[in-house]
Coordinates of C-alpha atoms in Angstrom, one line a residue:
M1 CA -120.6 -140.5 52.3
K2 CA -117.2 -141.1 53.9
K3 CA -116.9 -144.3 55.9
I4 CA -115.2 -143.5 59.3
S5 CA -113.7 -146.0 61.7
I6 CA -112.5 -145.4 65.3
L7 CA -109.5 -146.9 67.1
G8 CA -109.8 -146.0 70.8
D9 CA -110.1 -146.9 74.4
S10 CA -112.9 -146.6 76.9
I11 CA -113.5 -143.0 76.1
S12 CA -114.7 -144.1 72.7
T13 CA -116.8 -147.1 73.7
Y14 CA -120.6 -147.4 73.6
Q15 CA -122.9 -150.4 74.3
G16 CA -124.1 -152.0 71.1
Y17 CA -121.4 -150.3 68.9
T18 CA -118.1 -151.6 70.4
N19 CA -116.9 -155.0 71.7
P20 CA -119.2 -155.9 74.6
A21 CA -116.2 -157.3 76.6
G22 CA -114.6 -153.8 76.7
V23 CA -117.5 -151.4 77.1
F24 CA -117.4 -148.6 79.6
Y25 CA -120.4 -146.6 78.3
D26 CA -123.0 -149.2 79.2
L27 CA -126.6 -148.1 80.1
F28 CA -125.5 -147.2 83.6
N29 CA -122.6 -145.0 82.6
V30 CA -124.4 -143.4 79.7
A31 CA -127.1 -142.3 82.2
Y32 CA -124.5 -141.2 84.8
A33 CA -122.8 -139.1 82.1
D34 CA -126.1 -137.4 81.3
M35 CA -126.0 -138.8 77.7
H36 CA -129.2 -139.5 75.8
G37 CA -127.8 -141.8 73.2
V38 CA -124.9 -142.7 70.9
D39 CA -125.3 -139.3 69.1
D40 CA -123.8 -137.7 72.3
T41 CA -120.5 -139.5 71.9
W42 CA -117.6 -137.5 70.7
W43 CA -117.0 -139.8 67.7
M44 CA -120.6 -139.9 66.5
R45 CA -120.7 -136.1 66.7
V46 CA -117.6 -136.0 64.6
I47 CA -119.0 -138.5 62.1
H48 CA -122.2 -136.5 61.8
G49 CA -120.3 -133.2 61.6
L50 CA -118.3 -134.5 58.6
G51 CA -121.4 -135.9 56.9
G52 CA -120.0 -139.4 57.2
V53 CA -121.2 -142.8 58.4
L54 CA -119.7 -145.2 60.9
E55 CA -117.7 -148.1 59.5
V56 CA -116.3 -149.8 62.6
N57 CA -115.6 -148.6 66.1
D58 CA -112.8 -150.7 67.5
S59 CA -112.6 -149.2 71.0
F60 CA -111.9 -151.3 74.1
S61 CA -111.7 -150.1 77.7
S62 CA -108.4 -149.9 79.6
T63 CA -106.3 -150.6 76.5
T64 CA -103.0 -149.0 75.7
V65 CA -101.1 -148.3 72.5
S66 CA -98.0 -150.1 74.0
G67 CA -97.6 -153.8 74.9
S68 CA -97.7 -157.3 73.5
S69 CA -101.4 -158.0 74.2
P70 CA -103.7 -158.5 71.2
L71 CA -105.8 -155.7 72.8
C72 CA -103.0 -153.1 72.5
S73 CA -103.6 -150.8 69.6
C74 CA -100.2 -151.6 68.0
S75 CA -101.2 -155.3 67.7
D76 CA -101.9 -157.0 64.4
E77 CA -105.4 -157.7 65.7
R78 CA -106.4 -154.1 66.4
T79 CA -104.7 -152.6 63.4
S80 CA -106.6 -154.9 61.0
S81 CA -110.1 -154.6 62.6
L82 CA -111.4 -151.4 61.1
G83 CA -113.4 -152.6 58.1
N84 CA -113.0 -150.6 54.8
P85 CA -112.7 -147.0 56.0
D86 CA -112.1 -143.8 54.1
I87 CA -111.1 -142.1 57.4
I88 CA -109.6 -143.5 60.6
L89 CA -109.7 -141.6 63.9
V90 CA -107.1 -142.7 66.4
F91 CA -107.7 -141.5 69.9
M92 CA -105.3 -143.6 72.0
G93 CA -102.7 -142.9 74.7
T94 CA -104.7 -142.0 77.8
N95 CA -104.0 -145.3 79.4
D96 CA -100.4 -145.3 78.4
Y97 CA -100.1 -142.1 80.3
G98 CA -102.3 -143.4 83.2
Y99 CA -100.4 -146.6 83.6
H100 CA -97.0 -144.9 83.5
I101 CA -95.8 -146.5 80.3
D102 CA -92.5 -144.8 79.4
T103 CA -92.5 -142.5 76.4
F104 CA -89.8 -144.6 74.7
S105 CA -92.1 -147.6 74.6
F106 CA -95.0 -145.4 73.8
E107 CA -93.2 -143.9 70.8
R108 CA -92.0 -147.2 69.5
D109 CA -95.4 -148.7 69.6
Y110 CA -97.3 -145.7 68.4
R111 CA -95.1 -145.7 65.3
T112 CA -95.7 -149.4 64.9
M113 CA -99.4 -148.8 65.1
L114 CA -99.3 -146.2 62.4
R115 CA -97.1 -148.3 60.2
K116 CA -99.5 -151.2 60.3
L117 CA -102.6 -149.0 59.8
K118 CA -100.9 -147.4 56.7
A119 CA -100.1 -150.8 55.3
N120 CA -103.6 -152.2 56.0
Y121 CA -105.5 -149.2 54.9
P122 CA -103.3 -147.4 52.2
S123 CA -106.1 -145.3 50.9
A124 CA -107.5 -144.2 54.2
E125 CA -106.9 -140.8 55.8
I126 CA -105.6 -141.5 59.3
W127 CA -106.1 -138.8 61.9
C128 CA -104.3 -138.9 65.3
G129 CA -105.7 -137.0 68.3
T130 CA -103.6 -135.6 71.0
L131 CA -104.5 -136.0 74.7
I132 CA -106.1 -133.3 76.9
W133 CA -106.8 -132.8 80.6
S134 CA -110.3 -133.3 82.1
Y135 CA -112.0 -132.0 85.2
C136 CA -114.6 -133.8 87.4
V137 CA -118.2 -132.9 87.3
K138 CA -119.6 -136.0 89.1
K139 CA -117.2 -137.5 91.5
E140 CA -115.4 -135.2 93.9
Y141 CA -112.1 -137.0 93.8
N142 CA -109.5 -137.4 91.1
D143 CA -108.8 -141.2 90.9
Y144 CA -106.8 -141.2 87.6
Y145 CA -105.0 -138.1 86.5
G146 CA -102.5 -136.7 88.9
N147 CA -103.2 -138.6 92.1
L148 CA -102.0 -142.1 91.5
P149 CA -99.2 -143.4 93.7
G150 CA -95.9 -142.0 92.6
G151 CA -97.5 -139.1 90.8
Q152 CA -98.0 -138.6 87.1
P153 CA -95.8 -137.4 84.3
A154 CA -97.1 -134.5 82.2
L155 CA -99.3 -135.2 79.1
E156 CA -97.1 -133.1 76.9
P157 CA -94.3 -135.7 76.4
Y158 CA -96.9 -138.2 75.1
N159 CA -98.4 -135.5 72.8
R160 CA -95.0 -134.8 71.4
V161 CA -94.7 -138.4 70.5
I162 CA -98.1 -138.4 68.8
R163 CA -97.3 -135.3 66.8
A164 CA -93.9 -136.6 65.7
A165 CA -95.0 -140.1 64.9
A166 CA -98.0 -138.8 62.9
K167 CA -95.9 -136.3 61.0
D168 CA -93.3 -139.0 60.0
A169 CA -96.1 -141.3 58.9
G170 CA -97.8 -138.6 56.9
C171 CA -100.9 -138.6 59.1
P172 CA -102.7 -135.4 60.0
V173 CA -103.0 -134.5 63.7
A174 CA -106.1 -133.3 65.5
D175 CA -104.0 -131.4 68.1
L176 CA -106.7 -131.1 70.8
A177 CA -104.0 -130.2 73.3
A178 CA -103.1 -127.0 71.4
A179 CA -106.5 -125.5 72.3
N180 CA -105.5 -125.6 75.9
V181 CA -109.0 -126.5 77.1
E182 CA -110.2 -129.2 79.5
Y183 CA -113.2 -131.5 79.1
A184 CA -115.9 -132.3 81.6
A185 CA -115.7 -135.8 82.9
I186 CA -117.6 -138.0 85.3
D187 CA -114.5 -139.3 87.0
C188 CA -111.6 -137.3 85.6
A189 CA -111.1 -139.6 82.7
H190 CA -114.4 -140.5 81.0
P191 CA -116.2 -137.7 79.4
H192 CA -119.5 -136.3 80.6
A193 CA -122.0 -135.4 77.8
D194 CA -120.6 -131.9 77.9
G195 CA -117.1 -133.2 77.7
M196 CA -118.0 -135.3 74.7
K197 CA -119.2 -132.2 72.9
T198 CA -115.9 -130.4 73.8
I199 CA -113.8 -133.2 72.4
A200 CA -115.9 -133.5 69.2
D201 CA -115.8 -129.7 68.6
L202 CA -112.0 -129.8 68.9
W203 CA -111.7 -132.7 66.4
L204 CA -114.0 -131.0 64.0
N205 CA -112.1 -127.7 64.2
F206 CA -109.0 -129.5 63.0
M207 CA -110.6 -131.8 60.5
R208 CA -112.6 -129.1 58.8

């Protein structure tokens, strides 16, 4: 079976599977999202759908691709923390968008991230996921996408960066955005159980 590792942010965390200092999906939020267990996460659905096994899930809440922190996914620490995978799923960029990181910096650091991953895991197949919109099914306000002070840029510039960087690095893209669908979320960022299934189905459609 293929060993599959995840490089992500809070969307991909889960208590007991990711760094406890950066977990969003603790017991409270798992229940709030109407999830019954780790098998309801988008990434475990993908792993099962591919007939694989989890190697390492290095996901940490509120992290970005860009920056100088060891928690940024372009760092040496994050790009060397994935065990011995056959496949790596990279689902990063939501916080770069949310924190208004400019696309020049995002592109520079996304390319750095892929360069390091390719060097550290030369035999691994590295998949990059694009970003998609969500809609609230729990909270009645949008506290992340679209309503932060100063407004928000569109997602598409960030997705263009992901597509171009992945192509130049020879990495396949799970172009979730191309499906033009939204996922159900508990707060307009973190997927509800239904949203997890939507995201997983989109990944699997491309990876199969």
